[in-house]
mmCIF file of C-alpha atoms in Angstrom:
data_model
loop_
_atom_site.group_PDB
_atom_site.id
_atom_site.type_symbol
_atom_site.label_atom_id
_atom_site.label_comp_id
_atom_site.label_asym_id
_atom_site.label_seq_id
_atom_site.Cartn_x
_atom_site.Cartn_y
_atom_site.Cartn_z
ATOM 1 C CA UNK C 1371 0.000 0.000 0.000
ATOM 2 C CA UNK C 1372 1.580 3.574 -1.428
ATOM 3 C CA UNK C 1373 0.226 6.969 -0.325
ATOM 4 C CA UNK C 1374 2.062 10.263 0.400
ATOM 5 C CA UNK C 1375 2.535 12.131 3.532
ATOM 6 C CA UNK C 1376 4.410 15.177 4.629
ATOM 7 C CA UNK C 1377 6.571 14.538 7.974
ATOM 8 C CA UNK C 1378 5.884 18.304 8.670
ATOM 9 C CA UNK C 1379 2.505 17.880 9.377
ATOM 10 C CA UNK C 1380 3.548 15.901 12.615
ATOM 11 C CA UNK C 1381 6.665 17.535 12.563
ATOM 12 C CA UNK C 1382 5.857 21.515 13.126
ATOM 13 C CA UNK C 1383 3.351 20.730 15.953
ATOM 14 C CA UNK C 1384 5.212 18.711 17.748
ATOM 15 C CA UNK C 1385 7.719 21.196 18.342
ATOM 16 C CA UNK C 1386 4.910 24.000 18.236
ATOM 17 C CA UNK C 1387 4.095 22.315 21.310
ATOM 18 C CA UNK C 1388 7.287 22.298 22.715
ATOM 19 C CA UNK C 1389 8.231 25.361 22.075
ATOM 20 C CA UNK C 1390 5.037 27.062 23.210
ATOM 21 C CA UNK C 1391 5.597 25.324 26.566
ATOM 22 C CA UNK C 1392 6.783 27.700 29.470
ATOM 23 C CA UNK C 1393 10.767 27.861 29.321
ATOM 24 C CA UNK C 1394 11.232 26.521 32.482
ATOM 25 C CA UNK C 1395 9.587 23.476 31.895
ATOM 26 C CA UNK C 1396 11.373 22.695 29.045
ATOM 27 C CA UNK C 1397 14.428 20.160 29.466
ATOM 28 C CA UNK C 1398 17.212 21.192 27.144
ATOM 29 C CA UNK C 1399 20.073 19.309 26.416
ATOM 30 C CA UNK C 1400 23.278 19.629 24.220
ATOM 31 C CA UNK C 1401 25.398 16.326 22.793
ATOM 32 C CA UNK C 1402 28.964 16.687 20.907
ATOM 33 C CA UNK C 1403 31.122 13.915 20.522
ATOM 34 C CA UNK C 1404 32.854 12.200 17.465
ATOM 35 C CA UNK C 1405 31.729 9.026 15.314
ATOM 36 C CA UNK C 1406 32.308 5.913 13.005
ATOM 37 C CA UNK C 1407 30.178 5.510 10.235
ATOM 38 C CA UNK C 1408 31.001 1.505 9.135
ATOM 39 C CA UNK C 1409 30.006 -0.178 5.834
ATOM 40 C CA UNK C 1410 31.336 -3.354 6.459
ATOM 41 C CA UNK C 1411 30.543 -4.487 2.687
ATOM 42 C CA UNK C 1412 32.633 -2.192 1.478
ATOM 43 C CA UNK C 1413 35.142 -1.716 4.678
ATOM 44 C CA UNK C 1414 34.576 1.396 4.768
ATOM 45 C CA UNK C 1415 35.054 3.688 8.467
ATOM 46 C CA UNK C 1416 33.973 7.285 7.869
ATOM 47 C CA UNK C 1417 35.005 9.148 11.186
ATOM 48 C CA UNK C 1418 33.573 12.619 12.063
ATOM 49 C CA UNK C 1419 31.744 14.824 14.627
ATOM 50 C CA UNK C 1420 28.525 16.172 15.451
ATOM 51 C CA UNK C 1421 26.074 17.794 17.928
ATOM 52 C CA UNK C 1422 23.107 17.362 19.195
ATOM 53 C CA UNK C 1423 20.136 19.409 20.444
ATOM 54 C CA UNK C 1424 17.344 17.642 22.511
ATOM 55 C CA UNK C 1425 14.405 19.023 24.719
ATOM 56 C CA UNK C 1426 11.316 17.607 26.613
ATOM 57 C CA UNK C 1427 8.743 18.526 28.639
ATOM 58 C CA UNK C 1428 5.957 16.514 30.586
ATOM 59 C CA UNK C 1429 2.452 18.694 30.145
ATOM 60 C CA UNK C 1430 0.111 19.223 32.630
ATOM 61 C CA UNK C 1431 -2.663 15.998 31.547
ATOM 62 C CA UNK C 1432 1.090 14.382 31.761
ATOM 63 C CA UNK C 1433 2.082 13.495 27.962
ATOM 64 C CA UNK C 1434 5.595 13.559 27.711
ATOM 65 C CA UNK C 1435 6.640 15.383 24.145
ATOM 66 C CA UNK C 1436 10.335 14.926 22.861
ATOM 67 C CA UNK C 1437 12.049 16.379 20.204
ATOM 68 C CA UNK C 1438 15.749 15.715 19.196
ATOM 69 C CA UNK C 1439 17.916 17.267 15.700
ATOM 70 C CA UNK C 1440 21.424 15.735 15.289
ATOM 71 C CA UNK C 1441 23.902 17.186 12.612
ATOM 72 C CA UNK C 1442 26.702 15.475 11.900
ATOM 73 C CA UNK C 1443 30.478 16.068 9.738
ATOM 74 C CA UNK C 1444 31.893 13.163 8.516
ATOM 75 C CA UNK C 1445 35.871 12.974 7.181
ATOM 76 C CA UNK C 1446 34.467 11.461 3.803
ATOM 77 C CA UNK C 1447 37.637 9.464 2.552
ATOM 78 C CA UNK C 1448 36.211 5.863 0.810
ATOM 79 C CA UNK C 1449 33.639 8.291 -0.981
ATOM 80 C CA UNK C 1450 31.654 5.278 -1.424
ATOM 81 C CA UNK C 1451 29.138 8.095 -2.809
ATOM 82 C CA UNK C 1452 31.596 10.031 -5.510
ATOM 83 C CA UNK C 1453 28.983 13.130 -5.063
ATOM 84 C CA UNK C 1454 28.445 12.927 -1.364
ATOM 85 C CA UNK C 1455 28.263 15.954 0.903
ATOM 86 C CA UNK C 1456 29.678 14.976 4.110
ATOM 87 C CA UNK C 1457 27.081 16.887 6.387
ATOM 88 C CA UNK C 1458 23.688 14.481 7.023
ATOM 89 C CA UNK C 1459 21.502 15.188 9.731
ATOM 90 C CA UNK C 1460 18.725 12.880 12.035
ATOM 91 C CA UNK C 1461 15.872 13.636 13.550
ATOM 92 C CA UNK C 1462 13.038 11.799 16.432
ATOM 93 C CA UNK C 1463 10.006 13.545 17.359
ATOM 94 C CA UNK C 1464 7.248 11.735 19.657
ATOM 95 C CA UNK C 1465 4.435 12.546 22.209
ATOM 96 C CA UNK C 1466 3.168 8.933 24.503
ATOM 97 C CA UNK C 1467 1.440 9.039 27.747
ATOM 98 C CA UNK C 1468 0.110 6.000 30.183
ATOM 99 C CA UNK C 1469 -3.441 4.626 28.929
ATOM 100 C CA UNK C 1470 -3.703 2.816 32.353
ATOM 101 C CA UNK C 1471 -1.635 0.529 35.036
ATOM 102 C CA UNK C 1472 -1.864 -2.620 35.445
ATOM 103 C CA UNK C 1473 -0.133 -3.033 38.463
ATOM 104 C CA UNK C 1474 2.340 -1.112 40.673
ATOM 105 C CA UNK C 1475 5.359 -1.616 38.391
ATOM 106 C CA UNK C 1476 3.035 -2.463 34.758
ATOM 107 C CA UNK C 1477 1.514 -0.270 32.067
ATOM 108 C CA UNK C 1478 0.080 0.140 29.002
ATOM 109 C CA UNK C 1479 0.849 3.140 27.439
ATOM 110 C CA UNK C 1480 0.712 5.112 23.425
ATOM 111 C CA UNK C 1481 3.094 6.893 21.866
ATOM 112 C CA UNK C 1482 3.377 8.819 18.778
ATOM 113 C CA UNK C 1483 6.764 9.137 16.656
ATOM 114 C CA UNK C 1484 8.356 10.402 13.808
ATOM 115 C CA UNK C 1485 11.917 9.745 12.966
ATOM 116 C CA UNK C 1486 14.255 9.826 10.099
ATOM 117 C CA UNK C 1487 17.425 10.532 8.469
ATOM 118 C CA UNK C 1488 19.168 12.562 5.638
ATOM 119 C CA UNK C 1489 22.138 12.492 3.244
ATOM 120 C CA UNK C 1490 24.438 9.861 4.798
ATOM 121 C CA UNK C 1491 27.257 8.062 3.422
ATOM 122 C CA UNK C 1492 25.823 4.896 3.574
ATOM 123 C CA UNK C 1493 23.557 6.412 0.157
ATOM 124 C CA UNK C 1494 20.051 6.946 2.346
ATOM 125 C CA UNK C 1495 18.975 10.160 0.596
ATOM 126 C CA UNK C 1496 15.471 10.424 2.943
ATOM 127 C CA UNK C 1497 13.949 8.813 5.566
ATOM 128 C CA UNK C 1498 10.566 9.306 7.478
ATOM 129 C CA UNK C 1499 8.956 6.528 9.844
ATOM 130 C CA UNK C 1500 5.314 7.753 11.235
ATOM 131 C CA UNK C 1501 4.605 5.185 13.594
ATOM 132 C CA UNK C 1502 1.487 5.712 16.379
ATOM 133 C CA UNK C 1503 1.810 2.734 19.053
ATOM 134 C CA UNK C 1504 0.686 0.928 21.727
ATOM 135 C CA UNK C 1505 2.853 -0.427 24.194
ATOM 136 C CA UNK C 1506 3.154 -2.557 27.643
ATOM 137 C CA UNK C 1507 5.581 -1.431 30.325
ATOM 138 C CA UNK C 1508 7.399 -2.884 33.187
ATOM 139 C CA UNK C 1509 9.559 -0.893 35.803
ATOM 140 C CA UNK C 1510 11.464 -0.950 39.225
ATOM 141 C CA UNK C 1511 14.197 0.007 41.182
ATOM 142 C CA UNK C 1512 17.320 0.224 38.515
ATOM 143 C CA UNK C 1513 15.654 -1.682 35.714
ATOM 144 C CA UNK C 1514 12.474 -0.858 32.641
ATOM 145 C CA UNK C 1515 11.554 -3.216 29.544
ATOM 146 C CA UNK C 1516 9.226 -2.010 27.178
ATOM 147 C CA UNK C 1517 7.545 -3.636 23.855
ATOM 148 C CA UNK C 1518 5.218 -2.239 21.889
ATOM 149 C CA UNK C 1519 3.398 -2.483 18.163
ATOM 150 C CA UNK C 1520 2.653 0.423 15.473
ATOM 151 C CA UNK C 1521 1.396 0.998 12.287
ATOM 152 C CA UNK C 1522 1.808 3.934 9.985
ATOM 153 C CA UNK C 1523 3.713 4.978 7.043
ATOM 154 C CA UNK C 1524 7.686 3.900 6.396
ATOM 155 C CA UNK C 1525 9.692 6.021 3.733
ATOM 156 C CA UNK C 1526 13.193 5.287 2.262
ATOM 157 C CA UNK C 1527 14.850 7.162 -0.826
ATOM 158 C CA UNK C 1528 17.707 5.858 -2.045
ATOM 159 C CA UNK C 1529 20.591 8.303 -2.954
ATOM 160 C CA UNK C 1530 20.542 8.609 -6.354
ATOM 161 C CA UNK C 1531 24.556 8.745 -7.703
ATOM 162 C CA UNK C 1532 25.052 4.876 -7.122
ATOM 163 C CA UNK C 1533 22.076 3.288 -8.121
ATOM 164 C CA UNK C 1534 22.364 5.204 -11.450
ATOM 165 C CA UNK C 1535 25.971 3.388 -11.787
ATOM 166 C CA UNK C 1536 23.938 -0.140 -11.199
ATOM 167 C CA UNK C 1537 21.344 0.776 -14.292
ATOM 168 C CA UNK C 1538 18.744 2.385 -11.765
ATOM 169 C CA UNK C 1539 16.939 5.513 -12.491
ATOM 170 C CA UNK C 1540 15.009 8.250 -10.159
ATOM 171 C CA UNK C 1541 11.560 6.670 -10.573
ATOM 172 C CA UNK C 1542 13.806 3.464 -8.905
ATOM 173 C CA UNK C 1543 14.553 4.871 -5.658
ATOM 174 C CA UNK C 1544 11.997 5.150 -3.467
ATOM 175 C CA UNK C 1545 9.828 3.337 -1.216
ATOM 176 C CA UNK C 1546 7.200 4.428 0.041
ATOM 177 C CA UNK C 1547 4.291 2.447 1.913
ATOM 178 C CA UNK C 1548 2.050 1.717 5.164
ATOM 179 C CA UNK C 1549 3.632 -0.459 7.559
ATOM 180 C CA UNK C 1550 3.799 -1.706 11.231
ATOM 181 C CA UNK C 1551 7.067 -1.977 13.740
ATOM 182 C CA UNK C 1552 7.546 -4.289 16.376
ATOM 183 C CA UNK C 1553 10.136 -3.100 18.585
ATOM 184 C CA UNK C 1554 11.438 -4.107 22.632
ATOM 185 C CA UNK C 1555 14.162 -2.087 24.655
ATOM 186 C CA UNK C 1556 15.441 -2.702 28.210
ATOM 187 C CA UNK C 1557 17.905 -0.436 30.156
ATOM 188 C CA UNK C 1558 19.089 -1.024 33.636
ATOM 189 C CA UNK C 1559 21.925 -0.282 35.931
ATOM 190 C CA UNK C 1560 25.405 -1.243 35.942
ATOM 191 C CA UNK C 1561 26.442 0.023 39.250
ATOM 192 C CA UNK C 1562 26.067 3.045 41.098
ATOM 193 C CA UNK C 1563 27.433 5.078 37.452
ATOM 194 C CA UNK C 1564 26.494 2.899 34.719
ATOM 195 C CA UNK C 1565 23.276 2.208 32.578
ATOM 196 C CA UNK C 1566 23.118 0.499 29.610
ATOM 197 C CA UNK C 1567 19.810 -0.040 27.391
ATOM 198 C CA UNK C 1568 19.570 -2.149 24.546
ATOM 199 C CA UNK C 1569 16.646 -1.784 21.509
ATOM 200 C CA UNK C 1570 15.703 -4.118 18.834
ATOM 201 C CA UNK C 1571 12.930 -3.147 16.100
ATOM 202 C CA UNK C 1572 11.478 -3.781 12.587
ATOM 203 C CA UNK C 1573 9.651 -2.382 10.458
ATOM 204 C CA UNK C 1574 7.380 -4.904 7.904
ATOM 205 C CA UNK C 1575 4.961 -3.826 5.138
ATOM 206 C CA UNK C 1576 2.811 -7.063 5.697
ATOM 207 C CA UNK C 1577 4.774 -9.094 2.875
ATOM 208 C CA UNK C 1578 8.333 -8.800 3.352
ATOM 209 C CA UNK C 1579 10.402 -6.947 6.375
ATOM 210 C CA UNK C 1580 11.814 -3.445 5.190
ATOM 211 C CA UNK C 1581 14.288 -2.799 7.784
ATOM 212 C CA UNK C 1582 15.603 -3.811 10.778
ATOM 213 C CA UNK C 1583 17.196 -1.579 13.777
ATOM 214 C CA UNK C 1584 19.602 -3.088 16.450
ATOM 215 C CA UNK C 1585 20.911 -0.308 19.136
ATOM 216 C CA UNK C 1586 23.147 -0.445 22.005
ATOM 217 C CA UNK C 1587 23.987 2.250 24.488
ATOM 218 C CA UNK C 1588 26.403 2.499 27.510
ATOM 219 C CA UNK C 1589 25.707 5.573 30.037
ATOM 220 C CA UNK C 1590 28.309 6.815 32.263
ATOM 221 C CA UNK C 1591 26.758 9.203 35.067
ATOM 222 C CA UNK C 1592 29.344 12.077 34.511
ATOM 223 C CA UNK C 1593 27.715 14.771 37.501
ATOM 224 C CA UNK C 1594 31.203 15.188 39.029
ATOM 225 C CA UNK C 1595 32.559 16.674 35.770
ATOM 226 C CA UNK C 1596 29.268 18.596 35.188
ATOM 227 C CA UNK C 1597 25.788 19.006 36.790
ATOM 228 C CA UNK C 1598 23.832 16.260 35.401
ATOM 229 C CA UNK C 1599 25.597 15.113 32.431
ATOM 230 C CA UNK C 1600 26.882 11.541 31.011
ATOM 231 C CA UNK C 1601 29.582 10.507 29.006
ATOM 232 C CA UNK C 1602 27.643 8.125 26.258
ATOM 233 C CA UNK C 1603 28.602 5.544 23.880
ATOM 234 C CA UNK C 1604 25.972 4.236 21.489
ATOM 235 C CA UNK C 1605 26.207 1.271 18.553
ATOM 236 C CA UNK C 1606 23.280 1.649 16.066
ATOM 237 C CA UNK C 1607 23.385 -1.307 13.740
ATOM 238 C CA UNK C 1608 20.637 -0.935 10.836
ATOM 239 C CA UNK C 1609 19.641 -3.249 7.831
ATOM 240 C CA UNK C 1610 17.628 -2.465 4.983
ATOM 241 C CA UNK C 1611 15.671 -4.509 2.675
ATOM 242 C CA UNK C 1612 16.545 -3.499 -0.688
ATOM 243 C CA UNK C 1613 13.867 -6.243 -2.853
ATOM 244 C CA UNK C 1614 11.362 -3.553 -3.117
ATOM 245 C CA UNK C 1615 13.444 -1.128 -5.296
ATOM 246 C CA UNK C 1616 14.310 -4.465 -7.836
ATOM 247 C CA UNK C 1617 13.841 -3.602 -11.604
ATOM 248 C CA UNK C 1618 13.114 -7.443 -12.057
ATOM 249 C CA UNK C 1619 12.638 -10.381 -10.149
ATOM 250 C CA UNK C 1620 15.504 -10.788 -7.309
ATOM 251 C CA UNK C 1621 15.947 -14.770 -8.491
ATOM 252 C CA UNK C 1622 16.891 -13.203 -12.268
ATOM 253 C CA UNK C 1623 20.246 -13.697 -13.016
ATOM 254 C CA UNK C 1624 19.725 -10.381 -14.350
ATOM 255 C CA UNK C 1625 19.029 -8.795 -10.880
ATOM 256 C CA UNK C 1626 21.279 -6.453 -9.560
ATOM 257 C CA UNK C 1627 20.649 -4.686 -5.915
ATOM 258 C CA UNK C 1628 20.268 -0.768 -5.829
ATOM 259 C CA UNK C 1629 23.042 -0.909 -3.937
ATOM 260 C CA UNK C 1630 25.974 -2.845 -3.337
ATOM 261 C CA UNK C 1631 25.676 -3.014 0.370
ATOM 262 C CA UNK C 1632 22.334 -3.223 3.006
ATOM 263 C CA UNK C 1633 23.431 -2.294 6.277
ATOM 264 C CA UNK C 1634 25.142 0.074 8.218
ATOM 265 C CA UNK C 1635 26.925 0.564 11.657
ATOM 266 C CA UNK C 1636 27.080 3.782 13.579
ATOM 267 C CA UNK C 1637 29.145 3.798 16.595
ATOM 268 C CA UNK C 1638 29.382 7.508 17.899
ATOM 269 C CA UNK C 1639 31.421 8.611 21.454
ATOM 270 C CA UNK C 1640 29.128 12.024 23.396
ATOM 271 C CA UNK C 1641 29.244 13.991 26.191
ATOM 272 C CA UNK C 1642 25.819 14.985 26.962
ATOM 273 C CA UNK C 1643 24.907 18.086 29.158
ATOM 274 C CA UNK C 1644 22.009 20.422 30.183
ATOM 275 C CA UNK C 1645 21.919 23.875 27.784
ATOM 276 C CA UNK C 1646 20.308 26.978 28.787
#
C-alpha cells in the first residue's frame, strides 16, 4: 500500500508544542562527541563529529513530548558516494502518555513518533517513519523493559549517484508504503554510574520486512565533571531490505541490488549536558 505524507505535518506541531511550553519546563540538552560511520561491505570507516540538540517537557494531563535534531560532519575518505556531501543530519520527534496501570510496576501506554534521516554516506537520501503505538511497560528500582506495536507509514529514498551506476533511475529509488514496527528495549543499571539499554525493532509492510534496527547504548553518570551530564557511547546497527526497489525479479540472473551493500553501523562517542 503507497500513499504520500508530509513529515511536517507531525513535525511543526510537535515542536509548536514544545516550544510554546513555558521555558522553564522545558528540558534542554546539548550532545557533541565524534563518530564511526562503518560499511562493512565495502570496509569502509567514515570518522567525524557532530552535535546534538534535545528538549522535553511533561504537560500538565502528563504526555511527555520529545524532540531531538542531530547534525553530523563526517571525514568522507572511501567516498563510497563520488557526489556525497559529508554533512547528514537525524531527527526523532514523539508525544506517549500511560493509557492505564496494570499493576504497581506495569503499564500500558501510546506513543506517537516520527523519525528519520538525511544524506548519509551509507547512500540513504530520505527517511521518514510515522509510527502511532501501543505499548506494555514494566519498571522498578534500577531496571524498565518495554515492547510495543505500530502501524503507519515507512519512507526510504535511495541516494541517487550509485544506483544510477547499477542501471537504476530516479523513478527506482523510493519506497514508500504503510507499515507496522515491532520493537522491545530494556535499560538497567550497571552500578552506582552505569546504565546500559539495549533496543531491537522492525519495520514490515505485511509481505516482506523493510528494515531492521539493532541499538546499544552504555551511560556513564558524569555529575562530578558537570551538573547532570553523562559521558555516552551508542552502537546503532541498521539493515535495509533493498527487494522492493528491484527492476526485475531478485531470483533473475539479471538482478542487480540498488546498492551494493544493506546495512550500516554507527558507533558515535558524546558527552551529553544540560543547555540553557
Amino acid at each position: 500500500m503507497a500513499f504520500r505524507i508530509d513529515s511536517s505535518i507531525i513535525a511543526w506541531p510537535l515542536m509548536g508544542a514544545l516550544l510554546s511550553a513555558p521555558a522553564m519546563a522545558l528540558d534542554w540538552r546539548l550532545g557533541i562527541g565524534g563518530h564511526d560511520y562503518y560499511v562493512d561491505e565495502a570496509d569502509s570507516h567514515t570518522l567525524g563529529a557532530g552535535v546534538s540538540i534535545a528538549l522535553t517537557h511533561l504537560t500538565e494531563r502528563e504526555i511527555k513530548l520529545t524532540g531531538e535534531l542531530n547534525i553530523f560532519v563526517d571525514h568522507d575518505v572511501d567516498e563510497l558516494d563520488p557526489d556525497h556531501i559529508p554533512v547528514w543530519f537525524s531527527s526523532y520527534y514523539s508525544a506517549g502518555g500511560d493509557l492505564f496501570s496494570l499493576s504497581q510496576h506495569s503499564r500500558l501506554f501510546w506513543d506517537v513518533s516520527l523519525g528519520g534521516k538525511r544524506n548519509t554516506v551509507s547512500s540513504v537520501e530520505k527517511q521518514v517513519r510515522l509510527f502511532p503505538a501501543l505499548g506494555y511497560g514494566y519498571q522498578r528500582e534500577g531496571f524498565q523493559a518495554d515492547v510495543k506495536l505500530g502501524g503507519g507509514y515507512y519512507f526510504l529514498e535511495i541516494d541517487d549517484d550509485v544506483p544510477r551506476m547499477r542501471g537504476y533511475d530516479r523513478e527506482d529509488f523510493q519506497n514508500k508504503t504503510g507499515a507496522y514496527t515491532l520493537a522491545a528495549a530494556t535499560q538497567f543499571a550497571l552500578g552506582k554510574d552505569f546504565e546500559l539499554s539495549l533496543a531491537a525493532q522492525q519495520w514490515h509492510d505485511g509481505s516482506d520486512w523493510l528494515e531492521n534496527q539493532l541499538e546499544a547504548r552504555l551511560s556513564y553518570d558524569a555529575d562530578h565533571w558537570s551538573s547532570k551530564s553523562q559521558l555516552i557511547f551508542s552502537v546503532k546497527y541498521n539493515e535495509y531490505n533493498l527487494d522492493p526497489y528491484a527492476r526485475v525479479p531478485v531470483d533473475s540472473p539479471d538482478y542487480l541490488p540498488i546498492l551494493p551493500w544493506n546495512k550500516d553501523l554507527f558507533v558515535r562517542v558524546y558527552f551529553d549536558m544540560p543547555w540553557g
